[in-house]
Short mmCIF file of C-alpha atoms in Angstrom, two decimals:
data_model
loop_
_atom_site.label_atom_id
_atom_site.label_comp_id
_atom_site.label_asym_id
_atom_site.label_seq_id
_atom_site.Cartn_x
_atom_site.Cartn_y
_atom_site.Cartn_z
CA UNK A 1 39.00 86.48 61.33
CA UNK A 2 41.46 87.53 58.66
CA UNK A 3 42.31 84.91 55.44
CA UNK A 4 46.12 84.62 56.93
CA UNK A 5 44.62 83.47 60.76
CA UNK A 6 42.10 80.97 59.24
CA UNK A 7 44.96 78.95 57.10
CA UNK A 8 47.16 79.70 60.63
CA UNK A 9 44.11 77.81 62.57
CA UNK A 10 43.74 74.96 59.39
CA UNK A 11 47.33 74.37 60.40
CA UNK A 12 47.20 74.00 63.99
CA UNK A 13 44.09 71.60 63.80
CA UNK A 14 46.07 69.79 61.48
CA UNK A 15 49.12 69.55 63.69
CA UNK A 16 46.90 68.14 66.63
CA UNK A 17 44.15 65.62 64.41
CA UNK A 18 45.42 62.23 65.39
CA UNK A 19 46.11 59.83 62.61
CA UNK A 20 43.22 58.09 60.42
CA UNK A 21 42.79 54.54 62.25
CA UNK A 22 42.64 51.73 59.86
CA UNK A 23 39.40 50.11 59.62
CA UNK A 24 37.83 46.36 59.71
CA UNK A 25 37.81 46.54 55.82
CA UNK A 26 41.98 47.85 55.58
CA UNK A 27 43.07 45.29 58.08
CA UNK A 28 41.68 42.33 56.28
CA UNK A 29 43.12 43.59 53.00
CA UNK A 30 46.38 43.85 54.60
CA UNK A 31 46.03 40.59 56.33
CA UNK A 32 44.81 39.29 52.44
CA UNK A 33 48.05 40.59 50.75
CA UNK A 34 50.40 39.27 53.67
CA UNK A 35 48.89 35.91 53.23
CA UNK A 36 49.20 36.18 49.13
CA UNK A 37 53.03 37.06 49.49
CA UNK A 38 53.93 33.97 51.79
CA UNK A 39 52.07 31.72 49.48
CA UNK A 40 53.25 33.27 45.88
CA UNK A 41 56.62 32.75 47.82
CA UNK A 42 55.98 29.23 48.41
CA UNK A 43 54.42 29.11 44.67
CA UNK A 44 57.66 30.15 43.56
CA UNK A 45 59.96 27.90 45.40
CA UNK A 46 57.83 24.61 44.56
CA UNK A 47 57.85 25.98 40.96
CA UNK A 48 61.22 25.95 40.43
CA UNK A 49 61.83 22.55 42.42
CA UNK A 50 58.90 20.58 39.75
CA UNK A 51 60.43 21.99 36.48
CA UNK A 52 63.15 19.82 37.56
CA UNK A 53 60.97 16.77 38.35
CA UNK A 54 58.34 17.06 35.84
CA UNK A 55 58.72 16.46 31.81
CA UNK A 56 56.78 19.25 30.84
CA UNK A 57 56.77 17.31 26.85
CA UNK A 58 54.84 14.54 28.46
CA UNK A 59 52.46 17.17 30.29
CA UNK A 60 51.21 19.36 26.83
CA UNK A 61 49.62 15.85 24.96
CA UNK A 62 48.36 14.65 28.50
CA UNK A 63 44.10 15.51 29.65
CA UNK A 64 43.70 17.62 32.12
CA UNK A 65 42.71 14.87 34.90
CA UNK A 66 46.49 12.94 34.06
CA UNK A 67 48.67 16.82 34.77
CA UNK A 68 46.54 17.36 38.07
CA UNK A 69 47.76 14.44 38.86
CA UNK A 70 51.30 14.71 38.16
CA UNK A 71 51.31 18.12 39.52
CA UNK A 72 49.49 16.84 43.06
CA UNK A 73 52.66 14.09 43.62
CA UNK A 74 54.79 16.47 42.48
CA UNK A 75 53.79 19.25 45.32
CA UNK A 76 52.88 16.23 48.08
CA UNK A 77 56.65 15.37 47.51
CA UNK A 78 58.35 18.88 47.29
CA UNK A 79 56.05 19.49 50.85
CA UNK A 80 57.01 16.45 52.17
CA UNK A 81 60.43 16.58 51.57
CA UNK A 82 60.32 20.36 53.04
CA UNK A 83 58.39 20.03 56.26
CA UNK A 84 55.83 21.94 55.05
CA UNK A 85 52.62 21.46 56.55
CA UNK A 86 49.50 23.00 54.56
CA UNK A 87 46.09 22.16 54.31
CA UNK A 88 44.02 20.53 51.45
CA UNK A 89 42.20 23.43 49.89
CA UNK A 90 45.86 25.07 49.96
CA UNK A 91 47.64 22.42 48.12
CA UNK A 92 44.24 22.57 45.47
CA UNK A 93 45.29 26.00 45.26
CA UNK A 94 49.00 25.26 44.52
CA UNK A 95 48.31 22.91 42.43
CA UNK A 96 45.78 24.98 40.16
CA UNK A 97 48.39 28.22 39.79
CA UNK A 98 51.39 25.94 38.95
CA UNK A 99 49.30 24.57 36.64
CA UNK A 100 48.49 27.79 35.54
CA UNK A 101 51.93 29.12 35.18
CA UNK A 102 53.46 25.98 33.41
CA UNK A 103 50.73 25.85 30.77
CA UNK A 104 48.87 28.54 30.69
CA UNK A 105 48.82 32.37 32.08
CA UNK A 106 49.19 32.71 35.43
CA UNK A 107 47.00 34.36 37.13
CA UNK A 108 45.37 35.78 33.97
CA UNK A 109 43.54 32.42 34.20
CA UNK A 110 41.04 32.32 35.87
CA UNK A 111 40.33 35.94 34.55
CA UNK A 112 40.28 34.67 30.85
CA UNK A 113 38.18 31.99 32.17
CA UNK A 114 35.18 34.45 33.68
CA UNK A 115 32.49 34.83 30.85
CA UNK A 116 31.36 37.90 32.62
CA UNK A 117 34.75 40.18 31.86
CA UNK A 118 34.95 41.91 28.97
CA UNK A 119 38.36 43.80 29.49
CA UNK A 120 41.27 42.40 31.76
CA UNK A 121 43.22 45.95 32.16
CA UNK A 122 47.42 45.29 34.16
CA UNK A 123 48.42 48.51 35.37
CA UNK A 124 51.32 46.80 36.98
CA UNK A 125 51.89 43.85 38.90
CA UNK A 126 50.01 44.63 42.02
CA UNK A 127 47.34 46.71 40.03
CA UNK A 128 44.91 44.87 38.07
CA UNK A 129 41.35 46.24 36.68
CA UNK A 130 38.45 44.32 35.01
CA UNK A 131 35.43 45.35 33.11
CA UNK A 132 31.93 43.71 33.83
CA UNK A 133 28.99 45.65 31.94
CA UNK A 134 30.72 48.32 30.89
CA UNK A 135 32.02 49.48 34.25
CA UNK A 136 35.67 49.18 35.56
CA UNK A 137 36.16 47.06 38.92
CA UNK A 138 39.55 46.08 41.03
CA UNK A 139 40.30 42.52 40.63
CA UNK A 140 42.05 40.80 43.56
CA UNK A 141 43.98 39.14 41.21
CA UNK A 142 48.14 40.21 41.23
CA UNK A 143 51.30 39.04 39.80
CA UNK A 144 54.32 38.03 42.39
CA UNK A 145 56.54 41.22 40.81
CA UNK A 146 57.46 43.01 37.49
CA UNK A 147 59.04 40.09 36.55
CA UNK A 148 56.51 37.26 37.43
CA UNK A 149 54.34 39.84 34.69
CA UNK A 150 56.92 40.12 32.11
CA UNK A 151 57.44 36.70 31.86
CA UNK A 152 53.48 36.35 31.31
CA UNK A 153 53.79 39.14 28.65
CA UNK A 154 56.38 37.42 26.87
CA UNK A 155 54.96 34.06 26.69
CA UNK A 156 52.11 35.54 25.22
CA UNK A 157 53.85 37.54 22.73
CA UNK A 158 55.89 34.62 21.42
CA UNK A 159 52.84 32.23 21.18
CA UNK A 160 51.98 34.16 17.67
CA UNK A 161 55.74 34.60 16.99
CA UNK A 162 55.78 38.73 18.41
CA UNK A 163 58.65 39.54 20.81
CA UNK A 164 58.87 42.15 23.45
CA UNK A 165 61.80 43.58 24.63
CA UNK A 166 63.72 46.59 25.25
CA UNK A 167 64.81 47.49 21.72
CA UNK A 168 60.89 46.71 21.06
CA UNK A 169 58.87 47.56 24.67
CA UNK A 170 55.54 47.55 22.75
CA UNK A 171 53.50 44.25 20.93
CA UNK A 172 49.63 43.57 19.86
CA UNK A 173 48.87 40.03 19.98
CA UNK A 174 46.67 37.41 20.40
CA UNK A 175 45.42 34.99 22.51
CA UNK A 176 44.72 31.33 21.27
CA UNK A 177 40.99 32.23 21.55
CA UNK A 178 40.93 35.34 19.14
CA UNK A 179 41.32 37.82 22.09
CA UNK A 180 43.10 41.41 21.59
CA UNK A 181 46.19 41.75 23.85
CA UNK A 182 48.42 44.52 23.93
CA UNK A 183 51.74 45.08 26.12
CA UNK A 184 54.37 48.04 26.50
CA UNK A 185 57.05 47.60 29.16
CA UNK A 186 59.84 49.69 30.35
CA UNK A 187 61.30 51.96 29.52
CA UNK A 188 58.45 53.33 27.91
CA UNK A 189 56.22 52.14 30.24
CA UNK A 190 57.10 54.01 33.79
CA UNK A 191 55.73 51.88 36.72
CA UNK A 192 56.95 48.57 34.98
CA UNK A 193 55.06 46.26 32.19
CA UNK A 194 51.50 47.07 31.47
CA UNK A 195 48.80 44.69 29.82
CA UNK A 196 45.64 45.38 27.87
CA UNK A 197 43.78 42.23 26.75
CA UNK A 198 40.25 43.08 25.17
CA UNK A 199 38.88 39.51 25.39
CA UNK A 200 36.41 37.74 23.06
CA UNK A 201 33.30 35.63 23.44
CA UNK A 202 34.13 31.92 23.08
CA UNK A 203 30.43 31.84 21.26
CA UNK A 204 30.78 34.43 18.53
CA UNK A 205 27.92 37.31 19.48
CA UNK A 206 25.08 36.86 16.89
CA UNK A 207 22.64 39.84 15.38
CA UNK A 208 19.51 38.11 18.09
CA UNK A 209 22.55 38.77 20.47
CA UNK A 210 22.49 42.17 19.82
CA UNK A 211 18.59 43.38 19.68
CA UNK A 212 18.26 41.70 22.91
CA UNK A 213 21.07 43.93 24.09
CA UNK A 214 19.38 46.62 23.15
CA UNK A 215 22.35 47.63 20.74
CA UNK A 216 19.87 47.90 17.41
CA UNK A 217 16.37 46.93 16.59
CA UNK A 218 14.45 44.09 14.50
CA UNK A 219 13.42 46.49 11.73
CA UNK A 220 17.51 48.08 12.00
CA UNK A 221 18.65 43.91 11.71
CA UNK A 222 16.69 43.32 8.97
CA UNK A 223 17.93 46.61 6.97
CA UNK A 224 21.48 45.76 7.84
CA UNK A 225 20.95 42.12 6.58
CA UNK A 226 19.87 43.66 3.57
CA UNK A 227 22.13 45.87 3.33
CA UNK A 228 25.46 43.08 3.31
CA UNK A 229 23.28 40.75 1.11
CA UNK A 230 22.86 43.70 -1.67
CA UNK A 231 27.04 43.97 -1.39
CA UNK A 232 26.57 47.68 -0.26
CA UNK A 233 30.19 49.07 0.78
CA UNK A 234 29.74 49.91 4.88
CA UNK A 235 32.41 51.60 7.06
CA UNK A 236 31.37 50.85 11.10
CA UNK A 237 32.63 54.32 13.01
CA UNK A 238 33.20 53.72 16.64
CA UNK A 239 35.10 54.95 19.81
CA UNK A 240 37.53 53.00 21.55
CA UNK A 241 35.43 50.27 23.07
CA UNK A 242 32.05 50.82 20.86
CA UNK A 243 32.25 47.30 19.80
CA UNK A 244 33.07 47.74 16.18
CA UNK A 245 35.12 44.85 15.60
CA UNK A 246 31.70 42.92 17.51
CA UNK A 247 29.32 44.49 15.17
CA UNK A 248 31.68 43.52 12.10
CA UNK A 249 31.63 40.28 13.04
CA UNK A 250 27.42 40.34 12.89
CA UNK A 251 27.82 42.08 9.74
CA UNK A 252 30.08 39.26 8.12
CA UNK A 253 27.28 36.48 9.20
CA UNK A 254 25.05 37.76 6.67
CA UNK A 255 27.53 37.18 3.76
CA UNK A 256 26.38 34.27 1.57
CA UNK A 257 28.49 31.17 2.27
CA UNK A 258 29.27 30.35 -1.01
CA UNK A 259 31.57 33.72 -1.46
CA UNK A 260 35.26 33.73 -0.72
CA UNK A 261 36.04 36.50 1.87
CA UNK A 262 39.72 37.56 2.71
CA UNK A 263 40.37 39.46 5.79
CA UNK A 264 43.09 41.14 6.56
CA UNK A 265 43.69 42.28 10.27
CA UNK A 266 47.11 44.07 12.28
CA UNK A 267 46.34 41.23 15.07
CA UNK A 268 43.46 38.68 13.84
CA UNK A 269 40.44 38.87 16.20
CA UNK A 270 37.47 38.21 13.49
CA UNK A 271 35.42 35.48 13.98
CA UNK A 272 33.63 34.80 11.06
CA UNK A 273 31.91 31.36 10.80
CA UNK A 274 31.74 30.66 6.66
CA UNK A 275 33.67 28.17 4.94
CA UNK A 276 35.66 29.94 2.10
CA UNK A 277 37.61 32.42 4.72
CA UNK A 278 41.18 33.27 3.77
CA UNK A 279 42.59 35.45 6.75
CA UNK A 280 45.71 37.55 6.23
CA UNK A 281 47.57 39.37 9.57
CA UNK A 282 50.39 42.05 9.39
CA UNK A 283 54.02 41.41 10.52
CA UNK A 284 56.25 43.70 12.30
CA UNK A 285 59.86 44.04 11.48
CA UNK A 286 62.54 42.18 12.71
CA UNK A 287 65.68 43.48 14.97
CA UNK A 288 67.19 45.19 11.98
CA UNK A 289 64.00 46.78 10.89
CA UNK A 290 63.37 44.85 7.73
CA UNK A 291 60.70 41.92 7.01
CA UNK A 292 57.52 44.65 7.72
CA UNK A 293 54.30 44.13 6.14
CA UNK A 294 51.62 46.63 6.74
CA UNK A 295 47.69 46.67 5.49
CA UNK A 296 48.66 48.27 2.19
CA UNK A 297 50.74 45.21 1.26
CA UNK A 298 48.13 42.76 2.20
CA UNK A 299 45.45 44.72 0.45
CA UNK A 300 47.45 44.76 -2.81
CA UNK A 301 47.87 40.82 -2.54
CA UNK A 302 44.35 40.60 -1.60
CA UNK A 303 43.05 41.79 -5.05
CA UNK A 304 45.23 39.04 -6.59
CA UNK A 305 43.50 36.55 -4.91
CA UNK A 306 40.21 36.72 -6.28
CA UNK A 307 37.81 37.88 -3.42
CA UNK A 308 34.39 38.38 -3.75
CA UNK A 309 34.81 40.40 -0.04
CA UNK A 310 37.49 41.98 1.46
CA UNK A 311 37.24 42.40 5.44
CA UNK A 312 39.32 45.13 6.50
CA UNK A 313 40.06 45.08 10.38
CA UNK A 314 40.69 48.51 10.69
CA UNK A 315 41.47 51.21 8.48
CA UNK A 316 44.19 53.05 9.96
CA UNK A 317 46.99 54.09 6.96
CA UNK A 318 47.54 55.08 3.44
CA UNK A 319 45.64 51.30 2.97
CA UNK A 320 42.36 53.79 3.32
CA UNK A 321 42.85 54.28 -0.87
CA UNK A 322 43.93 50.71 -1.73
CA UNK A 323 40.63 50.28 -0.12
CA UNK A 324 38.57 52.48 -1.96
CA UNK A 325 40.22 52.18 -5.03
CA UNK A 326 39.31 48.54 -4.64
CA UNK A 327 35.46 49.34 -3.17
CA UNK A 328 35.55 51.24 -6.74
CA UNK A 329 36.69 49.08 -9.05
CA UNK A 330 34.32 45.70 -8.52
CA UNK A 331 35.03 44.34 -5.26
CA UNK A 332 32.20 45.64 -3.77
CA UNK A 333 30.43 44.40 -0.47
CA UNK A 334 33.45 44.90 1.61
CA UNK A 335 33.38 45.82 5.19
CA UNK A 336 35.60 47.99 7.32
CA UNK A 337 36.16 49.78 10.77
CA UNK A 338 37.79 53.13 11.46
CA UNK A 339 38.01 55.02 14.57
CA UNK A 340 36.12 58.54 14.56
CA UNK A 341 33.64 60.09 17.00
CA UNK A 342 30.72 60.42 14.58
CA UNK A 343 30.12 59.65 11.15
CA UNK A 344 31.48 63.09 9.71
CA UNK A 345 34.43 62.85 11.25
CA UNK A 346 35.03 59.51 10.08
CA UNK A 347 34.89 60.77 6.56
CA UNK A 348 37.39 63.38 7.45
CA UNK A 349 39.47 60.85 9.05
CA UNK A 350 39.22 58.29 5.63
CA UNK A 351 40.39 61.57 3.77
CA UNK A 352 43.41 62.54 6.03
CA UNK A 353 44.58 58.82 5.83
CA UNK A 354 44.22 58.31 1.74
CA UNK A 355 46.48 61.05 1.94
CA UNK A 356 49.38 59.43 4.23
CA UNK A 357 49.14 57.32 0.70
CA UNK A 358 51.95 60.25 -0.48
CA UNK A 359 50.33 60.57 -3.80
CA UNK A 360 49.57 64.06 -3.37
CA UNK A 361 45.73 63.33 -4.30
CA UNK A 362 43.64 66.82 -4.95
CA UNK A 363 41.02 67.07 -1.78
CA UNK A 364 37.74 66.74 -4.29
CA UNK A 365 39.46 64.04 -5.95
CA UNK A 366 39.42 61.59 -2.50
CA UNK A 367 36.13 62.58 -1.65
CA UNK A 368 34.65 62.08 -4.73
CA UNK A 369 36.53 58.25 -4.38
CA UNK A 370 34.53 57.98 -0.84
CA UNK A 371 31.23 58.79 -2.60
CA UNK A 372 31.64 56.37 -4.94
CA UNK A 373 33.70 54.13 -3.04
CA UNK A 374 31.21 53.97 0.51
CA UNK A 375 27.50 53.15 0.52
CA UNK A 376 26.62 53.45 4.21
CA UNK A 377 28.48 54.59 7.47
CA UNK A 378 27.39 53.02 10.84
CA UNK A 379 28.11 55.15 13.88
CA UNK A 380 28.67 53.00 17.34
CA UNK A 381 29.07 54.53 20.67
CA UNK A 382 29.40 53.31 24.72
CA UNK A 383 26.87 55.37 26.53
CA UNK A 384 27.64 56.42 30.43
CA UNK A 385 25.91 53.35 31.59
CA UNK A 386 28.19 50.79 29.60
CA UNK A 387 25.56 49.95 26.97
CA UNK A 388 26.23 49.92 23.38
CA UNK A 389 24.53 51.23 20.56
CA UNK A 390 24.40 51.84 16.93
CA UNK A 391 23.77 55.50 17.46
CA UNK A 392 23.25 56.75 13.44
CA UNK A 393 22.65 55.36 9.99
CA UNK A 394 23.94 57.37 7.39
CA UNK A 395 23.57 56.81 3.99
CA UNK A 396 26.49 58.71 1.44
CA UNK A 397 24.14 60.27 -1.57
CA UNK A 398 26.71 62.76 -3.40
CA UNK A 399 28.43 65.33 -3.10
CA UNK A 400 27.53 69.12 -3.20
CA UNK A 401 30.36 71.57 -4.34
CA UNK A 402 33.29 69.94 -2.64
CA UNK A 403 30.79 68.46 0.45
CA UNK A 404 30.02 64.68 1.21
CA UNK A 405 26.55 64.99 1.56
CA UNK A 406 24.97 62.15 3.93
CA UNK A 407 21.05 61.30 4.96
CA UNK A 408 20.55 59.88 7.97
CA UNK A 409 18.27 56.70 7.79
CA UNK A 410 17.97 55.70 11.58
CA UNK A 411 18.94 57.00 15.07
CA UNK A 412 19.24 56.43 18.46
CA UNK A 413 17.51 59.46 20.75
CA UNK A 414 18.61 60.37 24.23
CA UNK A 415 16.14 60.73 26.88
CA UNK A 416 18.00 60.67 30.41
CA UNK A 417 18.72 58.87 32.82
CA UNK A 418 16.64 56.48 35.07
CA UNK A 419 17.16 56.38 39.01
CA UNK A 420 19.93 53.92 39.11
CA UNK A 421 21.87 55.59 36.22
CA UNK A 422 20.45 53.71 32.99
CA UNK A 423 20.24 55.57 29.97
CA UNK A 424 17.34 56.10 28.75
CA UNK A 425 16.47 56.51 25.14
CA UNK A 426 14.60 55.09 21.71
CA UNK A 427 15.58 54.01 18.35
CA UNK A 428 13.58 55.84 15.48
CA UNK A 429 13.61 55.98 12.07
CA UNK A 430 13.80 59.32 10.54
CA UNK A 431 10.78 58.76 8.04
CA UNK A 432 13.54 59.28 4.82
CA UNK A 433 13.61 56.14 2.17
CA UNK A 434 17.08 55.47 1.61
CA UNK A 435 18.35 55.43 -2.05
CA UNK A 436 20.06 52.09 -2.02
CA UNK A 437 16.74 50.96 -1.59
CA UNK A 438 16.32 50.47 -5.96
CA UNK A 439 19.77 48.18 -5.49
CA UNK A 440 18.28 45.83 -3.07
CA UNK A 441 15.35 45.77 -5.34
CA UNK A 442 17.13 45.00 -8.08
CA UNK A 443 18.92 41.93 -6.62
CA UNK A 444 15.61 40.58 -5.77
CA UNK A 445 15.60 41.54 -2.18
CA UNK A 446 12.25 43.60 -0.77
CA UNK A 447 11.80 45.57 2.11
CA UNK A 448 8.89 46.69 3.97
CA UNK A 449 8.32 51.00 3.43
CA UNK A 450 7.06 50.57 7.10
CA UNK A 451 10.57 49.96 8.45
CA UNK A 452 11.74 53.71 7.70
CA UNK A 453 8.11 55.13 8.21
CA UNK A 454 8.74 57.53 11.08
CA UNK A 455 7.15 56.83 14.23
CA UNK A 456 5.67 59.58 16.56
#
């Protein structure tokens, strides 16, 4: 049989294949969504009937037990007054989502609320995604339309004094609890407002947090503890989703609480737990493009403030050589992030941005500033199975000819996978004794040779 009468057969059997049946599993999710549209209907209509009953003033200083109540003889009456017959666990249901909606986030709620999500991901208002371990699930959870979302988005935005609209379809934010949000809407956004929220622990993550996660070791803890009491400059390299801003947060719990630490963040997430904290956050511009103030201003204003460590979120600009030149000129011990695949390319990255400082810098010149400036790069990545790990530690030694030269102090080695997908692998030390060892000696602090003794 020739090529042409085989896609001339495909054809007919196509033609006479009845059509797919839906299954047990499709019905019921039809059946679910049919059920969810009737009630966000009703959810709607009772809404809009309490704001006129209700005074929302009295219901923000009220506990939670005295607006259930309100809300419960506010629905019994709106039902009663309807004809609407429904039954208990419905109106408990009613009652929790209005609840939601006049005080809180919708149907975000009881997503924020879930310990067990680490990433709440809107790719419209029927579309929602959530991260558990790593891995990306559906959630059942959806908005009534674009404009039940939008409203969402926009109360969040305005809660830390952001807007959203069409002359500005893109924010970051923040919710109350420290978490990363970010929102772009049409018409940049095609298939109506989207929402990223990256959310944070309500118990900040601690280093014993991390070895039993299998992200570093007890010998790698103790070096990095080390390492931030010595004041050692350290730049944290990660992917998108490493958990950099995490691991800075672990970092900045080993700084001495009787220092005076300024951060300085595009959308404050850092949770850091000492007393003499001064945190600084960037500001857009207004409507007629004026009032901005990027990383570079607040890391100017920073130095005039007297800090003993500056905390920069993420290094993303031309701040990269108000940061170095600061690293280099007695504010050591500072901490930073920066986006990059692996330590090298971080580097290169640092470089391309101290150049976006328009100062027209010779190329030896910067990376003689990052050899002086930078102590120690950390290298994070998310391996296939969700995990995280500090993959590398590199320490910056010198330059050779116009080369950052780097030794590598510990590592994380790939071995496979297991049966059900797990990655299998072992941290080892790579048996070289790290220069900055003579600093940590000289500020009193000793560390056992058999921590970077290399194991077979």
């Amino acid at each position: 049989m020739s090529l042409l009468d085989r896609i001339r057969q495909r054809q007919l059997e196509g033609q006479t294949a009845q059509p797919p049946t839906f299954g047990q599993d499709q019905k019921k999710e039809l059946d679910r969504r049919k059920k969810d549209d009737i009630f966000n209907e009703l959810k709607a209509k009772i809404h809009v009937k309490l704001l006129g009953l209700l005074d929302l003033t009295r219901l923000t200083a009220a506990t939670e037990g005295a607006i259930q109540e309100d809300l419960r003889r506010g629905v019994e009456m709106i039902l009663t007054e309807e004809k609407i017959p429904l039954p208990a666990p419905e109106k408990e249901r009613l009652c929790r989502e209005i609840r939601n909606e006049l005080l809180g986030y919708g149907p975000l709620e009881p997503l924020l609320a879930d310990s067990s999500i680490n990433d709440i991901l809107v790719n419209s208002y029927s579309k929602v995604f959530v991260e558990r371990r790593g891995k990306l699930e559906p959630s059942i959870v959806r908005f009534t339309d674009n404009a039940h979302l939008l409203k969402i988005i926009e109360k969040i935005a305005s809660g830390v004094g952001r807007r959203i609209d069409e002359s500005s379809p893109m924010v970051d934010a923040r919710l109350p609890d420290g978490s990363r949000v970010n929102a772009i809407i049409p018409p940049l956004a095609l298939d109506g407002p989207a929402l990223s929220i990256r959310k944070f622990a309500r118990d900040p993550i601690k280093v014993e947090d991390l070895i039993g996660f299998g992200a570093i070791t007890e010998d790698m803890a103790e070096v990095l503890h080390g390492m931030v009491q010595a004041r050692l400059n350290i730049l944290i390299s990660g992917g998108t989703g490493t958990g950099k801003t995490t691991f800075l947060n672990v970092l900045s719990s080993f700084i001495p609480n009787d220092e005076r630490i300024i951060t300085i963040e595009d959308s404050a997430e850092l949770q850091l737990q000492q007393d003499h904290v001064v945190r600084l956050e960037t500001r857009p511009a207004n409507l007629e493009g004026q009032g901005e103030v990027n990383q570079r201003d607040l890391v100017r204003n920073a130095l005039r403030m007297r800090p003993d460590r500056i905390i920069l979120g993420e290094v993303r600009s031309g701040e990269a050589l108000d940061m170095l030149q600061a690293m280099n000129t007695g504010h050591d011990g500072s901490l930073a992030t920066i986006h990059a695949n692996s330590a090298r390319d971080a580097l290169t990255r640092l470089e391309t941005m101290v150049s976006m400082a328009g100062l027209n810098i010779p190329e030896r010149a910067i990376r003689h500033q990052i050899t002086s400036a930078i102590n120690v790069v950390l290298q994070l990545a998310r391996l296939s199975d969700g995990s995280r790990k500090m993959m590398n530690l590199f320490e910056i030694v010198g330059m050779e000819g116009d080369t950052i030269t780097m030794q590598e102090i510990f590592a994380y080695s790939l071995m496979g996978l297991t049966e059900d997908k797990k990655v299998k692998g072992r941290f080892m030390a790579t048996g070289i004794r790290p220069k900055f060892m003579k600093r940590l000696e000289s500020m009193g602090l000793k560390l056992p040779s058999s921590l970077f003794q290399e194991h077979a």
